[in-house]
Structures are given as structure tokens and as C-alpha cells.
N, CA, C and O atoms as a printed pandas DataFrame, in Angstrom:
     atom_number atom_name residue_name chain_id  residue_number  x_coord  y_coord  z_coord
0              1         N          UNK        A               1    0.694    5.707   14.492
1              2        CA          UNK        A               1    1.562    4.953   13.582
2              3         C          UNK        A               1    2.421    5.931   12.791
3              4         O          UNK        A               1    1.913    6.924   12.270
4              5         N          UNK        A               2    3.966    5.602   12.681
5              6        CA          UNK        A               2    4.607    6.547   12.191
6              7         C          UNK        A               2    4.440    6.656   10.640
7              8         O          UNK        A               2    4.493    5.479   10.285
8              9         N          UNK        A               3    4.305    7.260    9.756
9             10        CA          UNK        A               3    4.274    7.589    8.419
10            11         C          UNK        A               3    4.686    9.078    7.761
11            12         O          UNK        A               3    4.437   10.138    8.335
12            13         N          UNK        A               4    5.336    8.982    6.503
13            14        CA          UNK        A               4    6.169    9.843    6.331
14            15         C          UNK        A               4    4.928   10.359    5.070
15            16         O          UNK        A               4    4.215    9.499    4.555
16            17         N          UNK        A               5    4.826   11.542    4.758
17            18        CA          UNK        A               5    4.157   12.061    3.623
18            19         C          UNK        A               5    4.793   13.335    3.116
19            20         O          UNK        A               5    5.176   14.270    3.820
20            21         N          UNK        A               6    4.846   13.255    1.950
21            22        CA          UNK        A               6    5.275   13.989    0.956
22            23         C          UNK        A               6    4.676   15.351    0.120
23            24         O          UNK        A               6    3.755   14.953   -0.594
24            25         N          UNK        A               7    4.802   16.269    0.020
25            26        CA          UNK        A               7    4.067   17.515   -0.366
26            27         C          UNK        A               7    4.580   18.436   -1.391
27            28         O          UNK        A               7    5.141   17.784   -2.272
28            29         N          UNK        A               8    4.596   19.335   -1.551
29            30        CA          UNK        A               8    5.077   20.070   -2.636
30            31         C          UNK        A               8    5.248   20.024   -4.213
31            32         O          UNK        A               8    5.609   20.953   -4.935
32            33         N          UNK        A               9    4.771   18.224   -4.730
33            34        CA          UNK        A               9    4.729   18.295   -5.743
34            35         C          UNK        A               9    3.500   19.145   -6.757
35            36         O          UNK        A               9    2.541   19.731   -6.256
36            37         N          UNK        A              10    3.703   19.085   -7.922
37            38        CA          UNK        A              10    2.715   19.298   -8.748
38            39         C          UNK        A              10    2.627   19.926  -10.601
39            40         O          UNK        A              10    3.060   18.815  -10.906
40            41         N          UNK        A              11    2.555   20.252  -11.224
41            42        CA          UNK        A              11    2.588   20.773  -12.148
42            43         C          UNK        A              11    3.682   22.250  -12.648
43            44         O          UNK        A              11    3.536   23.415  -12.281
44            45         N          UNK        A              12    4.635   21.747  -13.479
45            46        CA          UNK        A              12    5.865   23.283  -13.447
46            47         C          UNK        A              12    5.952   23.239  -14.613
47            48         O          UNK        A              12    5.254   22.435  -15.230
48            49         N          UNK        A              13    6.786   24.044  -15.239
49            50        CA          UNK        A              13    7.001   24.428  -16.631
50            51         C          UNK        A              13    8.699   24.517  -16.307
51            52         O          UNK        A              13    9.410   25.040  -15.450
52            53         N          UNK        A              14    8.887   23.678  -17.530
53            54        CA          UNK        A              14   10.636   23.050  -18.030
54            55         C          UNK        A              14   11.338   24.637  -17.375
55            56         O          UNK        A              14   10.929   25.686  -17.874
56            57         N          UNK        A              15   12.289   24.673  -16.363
57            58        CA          UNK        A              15   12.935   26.249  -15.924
58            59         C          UNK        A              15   12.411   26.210  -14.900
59            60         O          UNK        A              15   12.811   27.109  -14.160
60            61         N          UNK        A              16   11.709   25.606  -14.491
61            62        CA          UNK        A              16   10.878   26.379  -12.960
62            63         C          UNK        A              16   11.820   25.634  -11.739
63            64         O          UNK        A              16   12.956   25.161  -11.793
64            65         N          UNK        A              17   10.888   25.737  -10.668
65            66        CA          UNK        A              17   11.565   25.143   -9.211
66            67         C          UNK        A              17   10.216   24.517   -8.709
67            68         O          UNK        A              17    9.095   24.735   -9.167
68            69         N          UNK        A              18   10.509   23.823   -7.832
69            70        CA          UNK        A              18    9.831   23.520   -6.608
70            71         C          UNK        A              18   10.226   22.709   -5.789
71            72         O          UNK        A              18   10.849   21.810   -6.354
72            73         N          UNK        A              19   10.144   22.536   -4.291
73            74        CA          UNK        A              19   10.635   22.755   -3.221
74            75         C          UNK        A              19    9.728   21.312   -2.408
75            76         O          UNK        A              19    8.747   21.683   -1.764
76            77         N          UNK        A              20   10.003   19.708   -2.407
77            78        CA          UNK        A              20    9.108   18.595   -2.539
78            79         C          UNK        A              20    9.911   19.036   -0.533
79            80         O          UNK        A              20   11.038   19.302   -0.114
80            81         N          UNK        A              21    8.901   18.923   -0.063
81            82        CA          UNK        A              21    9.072   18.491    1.945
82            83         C          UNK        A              21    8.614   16.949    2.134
83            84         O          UNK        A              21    7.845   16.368    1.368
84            85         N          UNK        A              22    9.227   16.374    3.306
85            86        CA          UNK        A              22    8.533   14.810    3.850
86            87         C          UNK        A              22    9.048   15.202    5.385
87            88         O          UNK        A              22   10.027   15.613    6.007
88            89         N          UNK        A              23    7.677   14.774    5.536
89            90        CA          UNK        A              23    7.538   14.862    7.011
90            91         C          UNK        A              23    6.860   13.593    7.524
91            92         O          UNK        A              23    6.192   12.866    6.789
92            93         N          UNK        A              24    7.055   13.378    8.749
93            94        CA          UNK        A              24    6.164   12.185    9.778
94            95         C          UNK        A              24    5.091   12.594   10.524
95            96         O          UNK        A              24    5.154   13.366   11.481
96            97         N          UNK        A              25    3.818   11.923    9.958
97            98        CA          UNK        A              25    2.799   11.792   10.782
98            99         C          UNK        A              25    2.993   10.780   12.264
99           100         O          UNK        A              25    2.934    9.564   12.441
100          101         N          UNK        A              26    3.203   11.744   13.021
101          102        CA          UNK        A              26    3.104   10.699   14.470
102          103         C          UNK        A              26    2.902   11.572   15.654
103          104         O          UNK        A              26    3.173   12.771   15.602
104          105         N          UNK        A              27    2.466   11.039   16.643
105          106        CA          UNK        A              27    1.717   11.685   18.136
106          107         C          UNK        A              27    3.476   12.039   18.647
107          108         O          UNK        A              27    3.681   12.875   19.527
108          109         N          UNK        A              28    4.177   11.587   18.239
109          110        CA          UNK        A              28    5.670   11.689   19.657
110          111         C          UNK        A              28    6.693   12.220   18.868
111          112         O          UNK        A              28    6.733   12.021   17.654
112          113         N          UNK        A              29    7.661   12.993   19.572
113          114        CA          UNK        A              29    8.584   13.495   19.013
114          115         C          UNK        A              29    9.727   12.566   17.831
115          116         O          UNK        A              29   10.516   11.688   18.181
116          117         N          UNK        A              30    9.612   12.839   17.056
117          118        CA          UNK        A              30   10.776   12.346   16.154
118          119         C          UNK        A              30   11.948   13.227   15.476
119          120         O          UNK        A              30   12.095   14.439   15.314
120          121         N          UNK        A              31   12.588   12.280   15.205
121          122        CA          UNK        A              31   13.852   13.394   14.023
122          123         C          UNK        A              31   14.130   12.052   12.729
123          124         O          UNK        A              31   13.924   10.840   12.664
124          125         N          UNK        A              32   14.753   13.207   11.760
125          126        CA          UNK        A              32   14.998   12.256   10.633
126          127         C          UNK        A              32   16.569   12.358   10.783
127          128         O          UNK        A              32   17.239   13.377   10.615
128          129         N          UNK        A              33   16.986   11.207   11.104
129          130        CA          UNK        A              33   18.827   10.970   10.886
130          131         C          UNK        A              33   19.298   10.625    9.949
131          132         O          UNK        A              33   20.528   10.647    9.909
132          133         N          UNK        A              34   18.597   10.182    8.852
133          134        CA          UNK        A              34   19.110   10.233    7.391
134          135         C          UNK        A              34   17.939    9.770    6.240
135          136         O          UNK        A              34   17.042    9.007    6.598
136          137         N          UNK        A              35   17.993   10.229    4.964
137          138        CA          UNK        A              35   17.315    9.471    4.019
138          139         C          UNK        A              35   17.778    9.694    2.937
139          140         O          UNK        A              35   18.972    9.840    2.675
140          141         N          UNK        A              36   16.686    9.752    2.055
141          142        CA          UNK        A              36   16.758   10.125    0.416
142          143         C          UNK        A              36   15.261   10.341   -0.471
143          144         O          UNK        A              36   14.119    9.964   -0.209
144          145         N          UNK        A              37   15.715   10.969   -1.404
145          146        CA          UNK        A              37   14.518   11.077   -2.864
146          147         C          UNK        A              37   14.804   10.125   -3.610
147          148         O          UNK        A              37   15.934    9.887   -4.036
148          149         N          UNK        A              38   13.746    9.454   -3.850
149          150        CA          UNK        A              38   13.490    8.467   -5.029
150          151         C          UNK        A              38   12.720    9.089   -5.838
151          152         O          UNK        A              38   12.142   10.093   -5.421
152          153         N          UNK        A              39   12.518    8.642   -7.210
153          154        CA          UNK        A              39   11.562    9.065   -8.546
154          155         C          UNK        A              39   10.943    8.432   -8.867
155          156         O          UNK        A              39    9.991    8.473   -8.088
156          157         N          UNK        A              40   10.751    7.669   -9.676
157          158        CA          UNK        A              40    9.803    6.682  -10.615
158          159         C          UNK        A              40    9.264    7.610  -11.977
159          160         O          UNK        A              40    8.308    8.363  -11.795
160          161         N          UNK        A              41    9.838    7.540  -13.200
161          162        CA          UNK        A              41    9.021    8.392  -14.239
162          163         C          UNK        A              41    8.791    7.263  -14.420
163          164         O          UNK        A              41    9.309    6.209  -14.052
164          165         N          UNK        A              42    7.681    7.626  -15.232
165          166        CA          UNK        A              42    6.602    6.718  -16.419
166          167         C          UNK        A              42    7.295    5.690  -16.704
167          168         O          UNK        A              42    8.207    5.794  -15.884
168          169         N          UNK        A              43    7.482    4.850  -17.241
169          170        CA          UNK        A              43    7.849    3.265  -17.797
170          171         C          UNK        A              43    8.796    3.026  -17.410
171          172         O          UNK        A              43    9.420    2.021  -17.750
172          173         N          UNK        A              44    9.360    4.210  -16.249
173          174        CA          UNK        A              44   11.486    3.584  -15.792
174          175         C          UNK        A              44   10.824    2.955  -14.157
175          176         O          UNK        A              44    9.758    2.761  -13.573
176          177         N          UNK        A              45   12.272    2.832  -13.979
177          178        CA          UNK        A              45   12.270    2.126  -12.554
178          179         C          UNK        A              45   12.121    3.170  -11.606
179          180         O          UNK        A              45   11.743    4.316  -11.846
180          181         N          UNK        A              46   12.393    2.769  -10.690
181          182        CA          UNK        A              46   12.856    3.904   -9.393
182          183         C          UNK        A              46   13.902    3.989   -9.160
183          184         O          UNK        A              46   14.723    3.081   -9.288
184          185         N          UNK        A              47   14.143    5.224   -8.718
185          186        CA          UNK        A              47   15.879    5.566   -8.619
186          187         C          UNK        A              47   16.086    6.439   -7.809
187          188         O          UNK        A              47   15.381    7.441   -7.682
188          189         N          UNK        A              48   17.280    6.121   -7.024
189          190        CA          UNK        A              48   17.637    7.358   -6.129
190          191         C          UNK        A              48   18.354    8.739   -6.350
191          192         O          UNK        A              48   19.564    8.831   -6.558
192          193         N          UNK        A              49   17.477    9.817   -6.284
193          194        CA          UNK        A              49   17.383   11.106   -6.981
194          195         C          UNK        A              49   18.876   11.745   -5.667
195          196         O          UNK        A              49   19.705   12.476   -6.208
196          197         N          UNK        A              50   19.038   11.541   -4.604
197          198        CA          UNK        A              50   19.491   12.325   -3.619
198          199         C          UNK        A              50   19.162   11.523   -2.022
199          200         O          UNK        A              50   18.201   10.957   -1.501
200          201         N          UNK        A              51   20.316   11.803   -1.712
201          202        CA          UNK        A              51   20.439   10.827   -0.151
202          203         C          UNK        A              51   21.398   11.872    0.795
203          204         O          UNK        A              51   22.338   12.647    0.621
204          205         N          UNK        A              52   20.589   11.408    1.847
205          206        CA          UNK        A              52   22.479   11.963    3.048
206          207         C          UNK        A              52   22.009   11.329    4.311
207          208         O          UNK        A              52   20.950   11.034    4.865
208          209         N          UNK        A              53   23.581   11.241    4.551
209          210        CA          UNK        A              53   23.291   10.213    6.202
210          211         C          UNK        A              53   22.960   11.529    7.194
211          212         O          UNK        A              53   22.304   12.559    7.034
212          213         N          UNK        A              54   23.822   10.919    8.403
213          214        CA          UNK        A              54   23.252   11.197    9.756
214          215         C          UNK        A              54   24.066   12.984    9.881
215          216         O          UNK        A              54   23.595   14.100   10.095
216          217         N          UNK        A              55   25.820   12.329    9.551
217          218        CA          UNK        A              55   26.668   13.879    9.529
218          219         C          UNK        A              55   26.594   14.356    8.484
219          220         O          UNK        A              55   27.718   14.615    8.054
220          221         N          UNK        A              56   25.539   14.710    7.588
221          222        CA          UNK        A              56   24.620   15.715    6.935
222          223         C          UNK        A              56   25.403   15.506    5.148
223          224         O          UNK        A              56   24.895   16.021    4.152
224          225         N          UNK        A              57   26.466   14.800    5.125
225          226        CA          UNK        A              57   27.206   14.212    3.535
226          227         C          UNK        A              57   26.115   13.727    2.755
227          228         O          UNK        A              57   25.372   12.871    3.237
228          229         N          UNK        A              58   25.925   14.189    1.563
229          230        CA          UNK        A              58   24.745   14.523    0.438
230          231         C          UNK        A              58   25.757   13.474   -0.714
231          232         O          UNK        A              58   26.942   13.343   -1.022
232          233         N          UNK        A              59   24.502   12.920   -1.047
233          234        CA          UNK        A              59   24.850   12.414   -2.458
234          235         C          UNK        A              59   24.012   12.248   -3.700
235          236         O          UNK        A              59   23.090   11.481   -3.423
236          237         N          UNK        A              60   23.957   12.590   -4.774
237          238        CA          UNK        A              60   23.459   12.932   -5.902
238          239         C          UNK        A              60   23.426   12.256   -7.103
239          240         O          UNK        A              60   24.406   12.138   -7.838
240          241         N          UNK        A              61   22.220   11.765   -7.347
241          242        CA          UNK        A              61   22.449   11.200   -9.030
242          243         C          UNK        A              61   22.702   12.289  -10.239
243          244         O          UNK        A              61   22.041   13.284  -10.537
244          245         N          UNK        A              62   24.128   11.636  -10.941
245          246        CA          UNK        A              62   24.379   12.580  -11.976
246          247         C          UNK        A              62   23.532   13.852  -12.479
247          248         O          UNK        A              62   23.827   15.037  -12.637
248          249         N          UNK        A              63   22.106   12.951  -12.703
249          250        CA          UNK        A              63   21.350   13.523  -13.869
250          251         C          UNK        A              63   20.796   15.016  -12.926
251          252         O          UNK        A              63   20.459   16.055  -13.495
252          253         N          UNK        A              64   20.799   14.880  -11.794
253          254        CA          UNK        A              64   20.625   16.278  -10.931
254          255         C          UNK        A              64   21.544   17.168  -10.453
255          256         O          UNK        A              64   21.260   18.362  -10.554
256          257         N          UNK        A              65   22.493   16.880   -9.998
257          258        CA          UNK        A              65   24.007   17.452   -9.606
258          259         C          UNK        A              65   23.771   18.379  -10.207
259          260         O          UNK        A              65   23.524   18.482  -11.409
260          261         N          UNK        A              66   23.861   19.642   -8.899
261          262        CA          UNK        A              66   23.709   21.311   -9.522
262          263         C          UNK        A              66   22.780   21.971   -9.563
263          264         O          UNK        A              66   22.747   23.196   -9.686
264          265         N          UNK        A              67   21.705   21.067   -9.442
265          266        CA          UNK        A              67   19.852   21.752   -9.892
266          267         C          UNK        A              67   19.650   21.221   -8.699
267          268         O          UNK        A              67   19.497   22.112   -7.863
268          269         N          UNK        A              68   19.546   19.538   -8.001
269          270        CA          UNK        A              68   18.269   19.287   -6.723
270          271         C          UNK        A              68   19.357   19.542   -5.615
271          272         O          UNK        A              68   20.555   19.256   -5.606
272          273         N          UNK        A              69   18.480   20.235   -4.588
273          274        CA          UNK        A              69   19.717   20.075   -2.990
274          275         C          UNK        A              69   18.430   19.463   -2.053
275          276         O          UNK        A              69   17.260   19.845   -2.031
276          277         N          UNK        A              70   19.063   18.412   -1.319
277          278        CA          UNK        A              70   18.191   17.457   -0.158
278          279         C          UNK        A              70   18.752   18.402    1.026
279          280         O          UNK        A              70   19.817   19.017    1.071
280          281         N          UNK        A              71   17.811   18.336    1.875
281          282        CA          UNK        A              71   18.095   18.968    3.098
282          283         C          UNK        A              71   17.104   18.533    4.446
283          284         O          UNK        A              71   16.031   17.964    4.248
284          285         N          UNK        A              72   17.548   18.838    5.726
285          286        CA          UNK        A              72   16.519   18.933    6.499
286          287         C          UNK        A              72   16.677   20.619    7.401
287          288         O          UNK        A              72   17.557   21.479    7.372
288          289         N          UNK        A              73   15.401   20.515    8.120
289          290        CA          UNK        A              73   15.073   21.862    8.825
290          291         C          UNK        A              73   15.678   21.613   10.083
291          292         O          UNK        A              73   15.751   20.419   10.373
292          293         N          UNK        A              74   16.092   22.350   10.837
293          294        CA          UNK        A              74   17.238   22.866   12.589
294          295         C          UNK        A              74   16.659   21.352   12.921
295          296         O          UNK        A              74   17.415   20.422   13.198
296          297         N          UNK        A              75   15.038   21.210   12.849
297          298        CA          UNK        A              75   14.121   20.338   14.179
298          299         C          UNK        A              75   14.868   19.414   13.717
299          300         O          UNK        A              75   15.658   18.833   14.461
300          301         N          UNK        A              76   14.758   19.123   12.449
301          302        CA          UNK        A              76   15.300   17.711   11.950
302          303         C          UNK        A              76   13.617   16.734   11.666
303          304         O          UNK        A              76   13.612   15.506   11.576
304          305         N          UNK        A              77   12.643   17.385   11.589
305          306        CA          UNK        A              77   11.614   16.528   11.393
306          307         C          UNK        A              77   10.994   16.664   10.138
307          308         O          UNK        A              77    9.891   16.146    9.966
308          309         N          UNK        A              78   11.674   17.428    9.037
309          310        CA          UNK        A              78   11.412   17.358    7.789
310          311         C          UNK        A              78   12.620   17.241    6.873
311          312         O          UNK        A              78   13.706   17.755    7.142
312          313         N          UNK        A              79   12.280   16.284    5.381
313          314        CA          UNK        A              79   13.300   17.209    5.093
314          315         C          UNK        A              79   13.108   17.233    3.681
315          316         O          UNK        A              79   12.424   16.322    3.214
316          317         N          UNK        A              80   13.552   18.047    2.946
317          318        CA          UNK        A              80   13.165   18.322    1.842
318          319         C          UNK        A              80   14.232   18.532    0.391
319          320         O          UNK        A              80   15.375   18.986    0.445
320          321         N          UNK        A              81   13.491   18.057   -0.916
321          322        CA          UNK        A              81   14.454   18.090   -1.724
322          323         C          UNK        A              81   13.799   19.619   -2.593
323          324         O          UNK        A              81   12.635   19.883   -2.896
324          325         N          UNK        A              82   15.143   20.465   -2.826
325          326        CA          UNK        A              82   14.573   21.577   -3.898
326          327         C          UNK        A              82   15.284   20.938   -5.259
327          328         O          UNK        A              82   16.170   20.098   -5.422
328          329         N          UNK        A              83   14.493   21.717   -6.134
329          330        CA          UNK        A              83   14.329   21.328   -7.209
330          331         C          UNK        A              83   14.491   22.179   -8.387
331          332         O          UNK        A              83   13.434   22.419   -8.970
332          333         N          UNK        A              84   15.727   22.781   -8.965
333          334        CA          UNK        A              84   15.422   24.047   -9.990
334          335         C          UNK        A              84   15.996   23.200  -10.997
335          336         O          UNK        A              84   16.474   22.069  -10.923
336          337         N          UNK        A              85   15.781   24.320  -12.342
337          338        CA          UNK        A              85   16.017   24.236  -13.361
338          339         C          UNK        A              85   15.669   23.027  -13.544
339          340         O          UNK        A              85   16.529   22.159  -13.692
340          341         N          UNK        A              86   14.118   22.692  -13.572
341          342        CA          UNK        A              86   13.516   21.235  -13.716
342          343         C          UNK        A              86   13.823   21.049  -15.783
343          344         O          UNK        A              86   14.385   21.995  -16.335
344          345         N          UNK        A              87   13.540   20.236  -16.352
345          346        CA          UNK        A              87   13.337   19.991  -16.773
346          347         C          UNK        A              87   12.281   18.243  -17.465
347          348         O          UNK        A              87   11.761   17.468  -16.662
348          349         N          UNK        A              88   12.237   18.084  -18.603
349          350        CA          UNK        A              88   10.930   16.941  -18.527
350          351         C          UNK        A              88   11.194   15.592  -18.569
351          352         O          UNK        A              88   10.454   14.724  -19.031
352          353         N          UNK        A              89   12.389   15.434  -18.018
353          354        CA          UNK        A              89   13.180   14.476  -17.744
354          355         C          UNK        A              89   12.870   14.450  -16.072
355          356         O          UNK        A              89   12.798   13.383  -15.462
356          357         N          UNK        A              90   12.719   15.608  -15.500
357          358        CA          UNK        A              90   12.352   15.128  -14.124
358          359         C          UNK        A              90   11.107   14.759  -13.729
359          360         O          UNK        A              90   10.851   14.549  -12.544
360          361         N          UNK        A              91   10.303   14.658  -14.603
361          362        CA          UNK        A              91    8.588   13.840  -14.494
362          363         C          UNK        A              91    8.877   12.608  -14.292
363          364         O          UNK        A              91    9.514   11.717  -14.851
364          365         N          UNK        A              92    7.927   12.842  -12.855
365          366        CA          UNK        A              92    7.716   11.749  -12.373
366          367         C          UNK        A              92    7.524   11.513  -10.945
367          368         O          UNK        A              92    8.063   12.425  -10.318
368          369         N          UNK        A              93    6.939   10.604  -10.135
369          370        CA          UNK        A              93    6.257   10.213   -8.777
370          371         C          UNK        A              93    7.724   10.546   -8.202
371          372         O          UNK        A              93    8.719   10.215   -8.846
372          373         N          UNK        A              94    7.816   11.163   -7.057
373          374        CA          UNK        A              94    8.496   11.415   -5.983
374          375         C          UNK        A              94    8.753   10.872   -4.478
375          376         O          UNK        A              94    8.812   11.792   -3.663
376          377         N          UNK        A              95    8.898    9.734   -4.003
377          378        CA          UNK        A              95    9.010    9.377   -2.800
378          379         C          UNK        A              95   10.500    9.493   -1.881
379          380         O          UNK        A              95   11.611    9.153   -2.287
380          381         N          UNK        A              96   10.148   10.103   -0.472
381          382        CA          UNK        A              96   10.700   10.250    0.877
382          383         C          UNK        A              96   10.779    8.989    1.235
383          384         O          UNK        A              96    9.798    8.258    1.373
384          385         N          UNK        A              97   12.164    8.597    1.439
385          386        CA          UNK        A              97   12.870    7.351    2.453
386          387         C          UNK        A              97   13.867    7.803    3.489
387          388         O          UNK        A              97   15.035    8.175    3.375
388          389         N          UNK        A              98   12.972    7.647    4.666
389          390        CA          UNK        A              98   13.990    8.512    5.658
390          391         C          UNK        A              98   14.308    7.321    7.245
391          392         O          UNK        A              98   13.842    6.187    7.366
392          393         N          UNK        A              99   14.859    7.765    7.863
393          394        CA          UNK        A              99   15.228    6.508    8.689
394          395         C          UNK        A              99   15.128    7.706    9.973
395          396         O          UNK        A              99   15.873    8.645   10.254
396          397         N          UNK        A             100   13.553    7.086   10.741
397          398        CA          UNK        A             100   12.924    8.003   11.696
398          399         C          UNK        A             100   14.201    7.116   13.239
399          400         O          UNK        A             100   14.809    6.060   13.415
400          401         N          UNK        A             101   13.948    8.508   14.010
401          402        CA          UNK        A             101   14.507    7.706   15.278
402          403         C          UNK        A             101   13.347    8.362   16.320
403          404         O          UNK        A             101   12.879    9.487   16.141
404          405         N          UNK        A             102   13.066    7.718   17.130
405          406        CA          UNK        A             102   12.033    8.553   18.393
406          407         C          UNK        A             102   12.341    7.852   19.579
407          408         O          UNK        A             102   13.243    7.017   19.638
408          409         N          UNK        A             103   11.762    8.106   20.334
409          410        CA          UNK        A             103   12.395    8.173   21.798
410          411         C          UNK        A             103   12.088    6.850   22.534
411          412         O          UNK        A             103   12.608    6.694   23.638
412          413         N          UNK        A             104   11.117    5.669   21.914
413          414        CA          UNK        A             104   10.905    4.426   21.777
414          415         C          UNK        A             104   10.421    3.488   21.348
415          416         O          UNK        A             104    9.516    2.691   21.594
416          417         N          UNK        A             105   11.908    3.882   19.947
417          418        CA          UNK        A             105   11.746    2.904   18.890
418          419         C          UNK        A             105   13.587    3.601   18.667
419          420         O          UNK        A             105   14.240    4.641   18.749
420          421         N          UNK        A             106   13.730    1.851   18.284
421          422        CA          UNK        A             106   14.841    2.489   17.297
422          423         C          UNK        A             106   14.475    2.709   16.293
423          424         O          UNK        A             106   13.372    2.452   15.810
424          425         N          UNK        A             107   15.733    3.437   15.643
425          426        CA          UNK        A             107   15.877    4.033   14.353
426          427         C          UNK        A             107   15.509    2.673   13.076
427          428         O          UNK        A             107   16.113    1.613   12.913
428          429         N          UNK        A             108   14.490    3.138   12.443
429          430        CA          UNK        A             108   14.502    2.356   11.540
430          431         C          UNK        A             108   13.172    3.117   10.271
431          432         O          UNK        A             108   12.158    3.766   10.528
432          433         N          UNK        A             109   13.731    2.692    8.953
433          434        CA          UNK        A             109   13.207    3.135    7.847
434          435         C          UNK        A             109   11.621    3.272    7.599
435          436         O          UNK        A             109   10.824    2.677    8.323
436          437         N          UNK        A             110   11.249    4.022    6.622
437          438        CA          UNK        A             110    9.794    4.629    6.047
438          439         C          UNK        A             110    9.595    5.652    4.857
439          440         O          UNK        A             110    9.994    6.781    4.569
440          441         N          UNK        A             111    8.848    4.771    4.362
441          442        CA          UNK        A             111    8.623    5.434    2.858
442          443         C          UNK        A             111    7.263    6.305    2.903
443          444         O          UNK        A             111    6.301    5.934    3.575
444          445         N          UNK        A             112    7.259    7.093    2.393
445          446        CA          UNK        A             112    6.458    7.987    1.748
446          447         C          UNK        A             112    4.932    7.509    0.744
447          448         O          UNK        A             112    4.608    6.336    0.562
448          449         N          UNK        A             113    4.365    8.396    0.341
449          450        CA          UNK        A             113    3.241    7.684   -0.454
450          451         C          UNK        A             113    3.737    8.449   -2.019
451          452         O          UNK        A             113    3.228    8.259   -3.124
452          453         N          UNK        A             114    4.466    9.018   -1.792
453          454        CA          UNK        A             114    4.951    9.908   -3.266
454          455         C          UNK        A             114    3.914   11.402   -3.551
455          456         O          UNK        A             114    2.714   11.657   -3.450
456          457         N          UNK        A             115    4.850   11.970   -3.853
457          458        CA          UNK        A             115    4.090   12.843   -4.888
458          459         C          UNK        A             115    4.792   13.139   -6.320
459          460         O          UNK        A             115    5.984   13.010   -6.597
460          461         N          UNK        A             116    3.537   13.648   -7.307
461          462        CA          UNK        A             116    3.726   13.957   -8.183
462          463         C          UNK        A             116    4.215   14.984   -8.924
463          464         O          UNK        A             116    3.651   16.025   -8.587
464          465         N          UNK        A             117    5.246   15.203  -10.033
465          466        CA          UNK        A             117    5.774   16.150   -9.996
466          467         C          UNK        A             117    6.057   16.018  -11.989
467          468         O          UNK        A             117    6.754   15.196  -12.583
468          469         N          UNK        A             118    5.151   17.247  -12.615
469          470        CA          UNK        A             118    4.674   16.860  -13.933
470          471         C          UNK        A             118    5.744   17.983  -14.381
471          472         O          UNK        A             118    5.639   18.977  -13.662
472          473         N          UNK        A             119    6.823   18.113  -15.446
473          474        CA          UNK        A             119    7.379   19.264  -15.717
474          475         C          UNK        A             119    6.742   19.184  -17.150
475          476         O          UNK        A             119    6.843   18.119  -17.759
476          477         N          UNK        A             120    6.046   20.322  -17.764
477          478        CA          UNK        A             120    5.873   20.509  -19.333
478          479         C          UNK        A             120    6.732   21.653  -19.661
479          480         O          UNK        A             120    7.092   22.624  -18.995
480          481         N          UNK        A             121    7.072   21.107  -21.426
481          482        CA          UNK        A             121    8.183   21.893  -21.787
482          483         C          UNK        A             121    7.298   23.283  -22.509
483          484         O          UNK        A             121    7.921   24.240  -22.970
């Protein structure tokens, strides 16, 4: 069963970096042709932190522009958001929405289980 999981979060100090990956658990070859980072802090909604389609065009919520870059790796089976100059405004659950394609199935969407990502000042 295809499922996407999320890694790299965890505990930073306001200035730091870290580097969140999502990848797919599955037996058969896949690639990711497009997604995004979502957030969720504490009592807000969820929101989309960073997206890009298929011809690799990135798009950014204000509040990151300059600090997070979304990316994927050559394979195309991960892809990952970096993360500098965090500050404690960026606390908060982290989920991968990526739109898997494999060799039979079409292309179609999968979320992540989140990770956590605590910045103290």
C-alpha cells in the first residue's frame, strides 16, 4: 500500500535549520510529480507552507519566502522541504502532500502522517 512518511523533524533553536524529507513506502517503483508542505501550529489551521508542480515551478507562503526551499532528489522519489532561519512561528506538525505516479496506477494524491517540528527561542 502506497504511503508517504515524513522525517527530519524535531526539536531546533530559533536560527537553526533542518532539512523535513517525504518519501513512499511501497514494493514498486514510484516518482513524485508534484506536491507540497503543509503545517498545522498549535490552535491554527493548516496551511500550505510550499508546493511545486510537475515542471519543477515552486510556490511559497509569504511567511517563508527566503528561509524554506521544497525540492525533490534526480530519482524523484523524495522530496524535501529545507528549512533555515527557523524561527517560533514555524512550530508546528509538518505534513507531505505529494501526487505519486507508478507504473499501475495513475497519478493520484497522499498525505503523510506529519512530523514534528518544535523551534525554541
Amino acid at each position: 500500500q502506497m504511503q508517504l512518511v515524513e522525517s527530519g523533524g524535531g526539536p531546533v533553536q530559533a536560527g537553526g535549520s533542518l532539512r523535513l524529507s517525504c518519501t513512499a513506502s511501497s514494493a514498486t517503483i514510484f516518482r513524485i510529480n508534484s506536491g507540497g508542505w503543509y503545517r498545522q501550529g498549535p490552535g491554527k489551521q493548516r496551511e500550505l507552507v510550499a508546493s511545486f508542480v510537475s515542471d519543477g515551478a515552486t510556490t511559497y507562503a509569504d511567511s517563508v519566502k527566503g528561509r524554506f526551499t521544497i525540492s525533490r532528489n534526480g530519482a524523484k522519489d523524495t522530496m524535501y522541504l529545507q528549512m533555515n532561519s527557523l524561527n517560533t512561528d514555524d512550530t508546528a506538525v509538518y505534513y507531505c502532500n505529494a501526487e505519486i505516479q507508478t507504473a499501475i496506477h495513475t497519478p493520484r494524491m497522499y498525505w503523510g502522517q506529519g512530523t514534528q517540528v518544535t523551534v525554541s527561542a
